[in-house]
Amino acid sequence: MGWGDLGAFGEPSKETPNLDQMAAEGMLFLDFYTANPLCSPSRAALLTGRLPVRNGFYTTNGHARNAYTPQDIVGGIPDSELLLPELLKKAGYINKIIGKWHLGHRPQFHPLKHGFHEWFGSPNCHFGPYDNRERPNIPVYRDWEMIGRYYEDFKIDLKTGEANLTQLYLQEALDFISKQQASQQPFFLYWAIDATHAPVYASKQFLGTSQRGLYGDAVREIDDSVGKILNHLQQLGISENTFVFFTSDNGAALISAPKQGGSNGPFLCGKQTTFEGGMREPAIAWWPGHIPAGGVSHQLGNVMDLFTTSLSLAGLQPPSDRQIDGIDLLPVILQGKLIDRPIFYYRGNELMAVRAGLYKAHYWTWSNSWEEHSKGIDFCPGQNVSGVTTHTQEEHTHLPLLFHLGSDPGEKYPLRFSSEEYQRAVERISGLVQQHKATLVPGQPQLNVCDQAVMNWSPPGCEKLGKCLKVPESDPKKCSWPH
């Protein structure tokens, strides 16, 4: 979902009344970022509070390559990483993930081995359908075992876009909240729906209801679901004791536009890129009785901050034996403070850009390769900024491209190298980069090796359902990451 997809952020159709109301009752973050322009690394960052280059969710198979966890990936979240639910469990929290996990699908990476008590959802995204011979359909799990597969038991109609998954995910959330409230248990719910990821889907009651086509239908259903969750908390009388945060894992995928792609508002490009459209996200904090209504913050925030902020809410300290990149946002949310901190934009293990204050310096630019672009793969459709949206990897480490995001949020007008403003800003950002690199210890890359044998052929529970498929011989290879 993109920065420009919600009415509260200026989307003209105003089709997100519940999220807009959430913003009116809480705090809107205008400068909130993900830790990576792709799904798996940003989710790993959210749950560990650490940059993907530290927690292993990156590849070294090619320079500045994005990578994620498709079915044939061998890696996943390492045991050495401490996830938010593992830490919350120690404080008596009951933890549930609903929807997309995407941190590895082999048994050792199962979310119930990493702090979650319950799971309803899938280990990978709903790509497909496949023919079950070359690639198995993605399994849907309840806790330890699969209970079916997408397209077979959980239908997604690729012609109409109809699927009931968001409704299933909504009911799971409401039931979980009710159960914890009844037993007076503190809880952590990670509600990770994927309806706006291509192939986009929505349930029958929302199909054809948006001015924005099928993508808008999916956004409207997510909006309706968030409204029902917040209303449920209020009806149970626990809204003033429940902190809720809404955001996205990366910018809207313009490669799927216009029919299945969202809006990144005034920002350049989209998912897969380290331009603002790929990494700046819609973000709303809601906590009635604690967060002053109608707040708007220009705090530079990041999904990694949700790790540290959640621990702070639970009265816990972040682990002291590792570098944590997330900061505690409670002073920002509750007292309106601003904390000075940089934002690091990584693609693979390359630091592509850095933001400090209103300035953003690009050390590398690359949208996607000419080879991919010639096939019609475009992460910046209709947007061509000469020398910025490059189709070869361009290095600017000696003279970074510098933008003032206040006056130029679309990254169209680099500041003149000879200007005093440029010199001052680059000097400050260079110091932050040196400091960052001096303390950087990269994790073991998890997204380098692919092997057809590790796909979802025979997940736990497949025997009971008669859905086990023959596992091919193991043949590990370097993953190819063209983007």
JSON list of N, CA, C and O in Angstrom, two decimals, residues 345-365:
[
{"chain": "A", "resi": 345, "resn": "TYR", "atom": "N", "xyz": [18.51, 4.06, 3.62]},
{"chain": "A", "resi": 345, "resn": "TYR", "atom": "CA", "xyz": [17.81, 3.37, 2.53]},
{"chain": "A", "resi": 345, "resn": "TYR", "atom": "C", "xyz": [18.76, 2.34, 1.91]},
{"chain": "A", "resi": 345, "resn": "TYR", "atom": "O", "xyz": [19.69, 2.71, 1.20]},
{"chain": "A", "resi": 346, "resn": "TYR", "atom": "N", "xyz": [18.50, 1.07, 2.19]},
{"chain": "A", "resi": 346, "resn": "TYR", "atom": "CA", "xyz": [19.34, 0.00, 1.65]},
{"chain": "A", "resi": 346, "resn": "TYR", "atom": "C", "xyz": [18.66, -0.72, 0.50]},
{"chain": "A", "resi": 346, "resn": "TYR", "atom": "O", "xyz": [17.43, -0.87, 0.46]},
{"chain": "A", "resi": 347, "resn": "ARG", "atom": "N", "xyz": [19.49, -1.19, -0.42]},
{"chain": "A", "resi": 347, "resn": "ARG", "atom": "CA", "xyz": [19.03, -2.13, -1.45]},
{"chain": "A", "resi": 347, "resn": "ARG", "atom": "C", "xyz": [20.07, -3.24, -1.45]},
{"chain": "A", "resi": 347, "resn": "ARG", "atom": "O", "xyz": [21.24, -3.00, -1.78]},
{"chain": "A", "resi": 348, "resn": "GLY", "atom": "N", "xyz": [19.67, -4.45, -1.01]},
{"chain": "A", "resi": 348, "resn": "GLY", "atom": "CA", "xyz": [20.68, -5.48, -0.76]},
{"chain": "A", "resi": 348, "resn": "GLY", "atom": "C", "xyz": [21.58, -5.03, 0.37]},
{"chain": "A", "resi": 348, "resn": "GLY", "atom": "O", "xyz": [21.11, -4.53, 1.39]},
{"chain": "A", "resi": 349, "resn": "ASN", "atom": "N", "xyz": [22.90, -5.17, 0.16]},
{"chain": "A", "resi": 349, "resn": "ASN", "atom": "CA", "xyz": [23.81, -4.72, 1.23]},
{"chain": "A", "resi": 349, "resn": "ASN", "atom": "C", "xyz": [24.47, -3.39, 0.87]},
{"chain": "A", "resi": 349, "resn": "ASN", "atom": "O", "xyz": [25.48, -3.01, 1.45]},
{"chain": "A", "resi": 350, "resn": "GLU", "atom": "N", "xyz": [23.86, -2.67, -0.07]},
{"chain": "A", "resi": 350, "resn": "GLU", "atom": "CA", "xyz": [24.40, -1.36, -0.46]},
{"chain": "A", "resi": 350, "resn": "GLU", "atom": "C", "xyz": [23.56, -0.24, 0.15]},
{"chain": "A", "resi": 350, "resn": "GLU", "atom": "O", "xyz": [22.33, -0.21, 0.02]},
{"chain": "A", "resi": 351, "resn": "LEU", "atom": "N", "xyz": [24.23, 0.69, 0.82]},
{"chain": "A", "resi": 351, "resn": "LEU", "atom": "CA", "xyz": [23.56, 1.87, 1.34]},
{"chain": "A", "resi": 351, "resn": "LEU", "atom": "C", "xyz": [23.34, 2.83, 0.16]},
{"chain": "A", "resi": 351, "resn": "LEU", "atom": "O", "xyz": [24.27, 3.45, -0.34]},
{"chain": "A", "resi": 352, "resn": "MET", "atom": "N", "xyz": [22.08, 2.91, -0.29]},
{"chain": "A", "resi": 352, "resn": "MET", "atom": "CA", "xyz": [21.76, 3.68, -1.49]},
{"chain": "A", "resi": 352, "resn": "MET", "atom": "C", "xyz": [21.58, 5.17, -1.19]},
{"chain": "A", "resi": 352, "resn": "MET", "atom": "O", "xyz": [21.93, 6.02, -2.00]},
{"chain": "A", "resi": 353, "resn": "ALA", "atom": "N", "xyz": [20.97, 5.46, -0.04]},
{"chain": "A", "resi": 353, "resn": "ALA", "atom": "CA", "xyz": [20.65, 6.86, 0.28]},
{"chain": "A", "resi": 353, "resn": "ALA", "atom": "C", "xyz": [20.51, 7.03, 1.78]},
{"chain": "A", "resi": 353, "resn": "ALA", "atom": "O", "xyz": [20.33, 6.04, 2.52]},
{"chain": "A", "resi": 354, "resn": "VAL", "atom": "N", "xyz": [20.58, 8.28, 2.24]},
{"chain": "A", "resi": 354, "resn": "VAL", "atom": "CA", "xyz": [20.42, 8.59, 3.65]},
{"chain": "A", "resi": 354, "resn": "VAL", "atom": "C", "xyz": [19.60, 9.88, 3.75]},
{"chain": "A", "resi": 354, "resn": "VAL", "atom": "O", "xyz": [19.84, 10.84, 3.00]},
{"chain": "A", "resi": 355, "resn": "ARG", "atom": "N", "xyz": [18.63, 9.90, 4.69]},
{"chain": "A", "resi": 355, "resn": "ARG", "atom": "CA", "xyz": [17.90, 11.13, 4.97]},
{"chain": "A", "resi": 355, "resn": "ARG", "atom": "C", "xyz": [18.25, 11.61, 6.37]},
{"chain": "A", "resi": 355, "resn": "ARG", "atom": "O", "xyz": [18.26, 10.83, 7.32]},
{"chain": "A", "resi": 356, "resn": "ALA", "atom": "N", "xyz": [18.51, 12.91, 6.48]},
{"chain": "A", "resi": 356, "resn": "ALA", "atom": "CA", "xyz": [18.71, 13.57, 7.77]},
{"chain": "A", "resi": 356, "resn": "ALA", "atom": "C", "xyz": [17.94, 14.88, 7.71]},
{"chain": "A", "resi": 356, "resn": "ALA", "atom": "O", "xyz": [18.16, 15.69, 6.81]},
{"chain": "A", "resi": 357, "resn": "GLY", "atom": "N", "xyz": [17.02, 15.07, 8.64]},
{"chain": "A", "resi": 357, "resn": "GLY", "atom": "CA", "xyz": [16.16, 16.26, 8.59]},
{"chain": "A", "resi": 357, "resn": "GLY", "atom": "C", "xyz": [15.37, 16.26, 7.29]},
{"chain": "A", "resi": 357, "resn": "GLY", "atom": "O", "xyz": [14.77, 15.26, 6.92]},
{"chain": "A", "resi": 358, "resn": "LEU", "atom": "N", "xyz": [15.42, 17.37, 6.56]},
{"chain": "A", "resi": 358, "resn": "LEU", "atom": "CA", "xyz": [14.68, 17.46, 5.29]},
{"chain": "A", "resi": 358, "resn": "LEU", "atom": "C", "xyz": [15.54, 17.13, 4.08]},
{"chain": "A", "resi": 358, "resn": "LEU", "atom": "O", "xyz": [15.07, 17.18, 2.94]},
{"chain": "A", "resi": 359, "resn": "TYR", "atom": "N", "xyz": [16.80, 16.76, 4.32]},
{"chain": "A", "resi": 359, "resn": "TYR", "atom": "CA", "xyz": [17.71, 16.48, 3.21]},
{"chain": "A", "resi": 359, "resn": "TYR", "atom": "C", "xyz": [17.88, 14.98, 2.99]},
{"chain": "A", "resi": 359, "resn": "TYR", "atom": "O", "xyz": [17.98, 14.21, 3.94]},
{"chain": "A", "resi": 360, "resn": "LYS", "atom": "N", "xyz": [17.93, 14.60, 1.71]},
{"chain": "A", "resi": 360, "resn": "LYS", "atom": "CA", "xyz": [18.18, 13.20, 1.36]},
{"chain": "A", "resi": 360, "resn": "LYS", "atom": "C", "xyz": [19.32, 13.15, 0.35]},
{"chain": "A", "resi": 360, "resn": "LYS", "atom": "O", "xyz": [19.26, 13.80, -0.70]},
{"chain": "A", "resi": 361, "resn": "ALA", "atom": "N", "xyz": [20.35, 12.37, 0.68]},
{"chain": "A", "resi": 361, "resn": "ALA", "atom": "CA", "xyz": [21.51, 12.21, -0.20]},
{"chain": "A", "resi": 361, "resn": "ALA", "atom": "C", "xyz": [21.48, 10.82, -0.82]},
{"chain": "A", "resi": 361, "resn": "ALA", "atom": "O", "xyz": [21.37, 9.82, -0.11]},
{"chain": "A", "resi": 362, "resn": "HIS", "atom": "N", "xyz": [21.58, 10.76, -2.14]},
{"chain": "A", "resi": 362, "resn": "HIS", "atom": "CA", "xyz": [21.67, 9.48, -2.85]},
{"chain": "A", "resi": 362, "resn": "HIS", "atom": "C", "xyz": [23.13, 9.18, -3.14]},
{"chain": "A", "resi": 362, "resn": "HIS", "atom": "O", "xyz": [23.81, 9.96, -3.82]},
{"chain": "A", "resi": 363, "resn": "TYR", "atom": "N", "xyz": [23.60, 8.03, -2.66]},
{"chain": "A", "resi": 363, "resn": "TYR", "atom": "CA", "xyz": [24.96, 7.59, -2.94]},
{"chain": "A", "resi": 363, "resn": "TYR", "atom": "C", "xyz": [25.00, 6.66, -4.15]},
{"chain": "A", "resi": 363, "resn": "TYR", "atom": "O", "xyz": [26.03, 6.49, -4.79]},
{"chain": "A", "resi": 364, "resn": "TRP", "atom": "N", "xyz": [23.86, 6.04, -4.44]},
{"chain": "A", "resi": 364, "resn": "TRP", "atom": "CA", "xyz": [23.67, 5.23, -5.65]},
{"chain": "A", "resi": 364, "resn": "TRP", "atom": "C", "xyz": [22.26, 5.49, -6.16]},
{"chain": "A", "resi": 364, "resn": "TRP", "atom": "O", "xyz": [21.34, 5.66, -5.35]},
{"chain": "A", "resi": 365, "resn": "THR", "atom": "N", "xyz": [22.10, 5.50, -7.47]},
{"chain": "A", "resi": 365, "resn": "THR", "atom": "CA", "xyz": [20.74, 5.53, -8.04]},
{"chain": "A", "resi": 365, "resn": "THR", "atom": "C", "xyz": [20.59, 4.36, -9.00]},
{"chain": "A", "resi": 365, "resn": "THR", "atom": "O", "xyz": [21.54, 3.99, -9.71]}
]
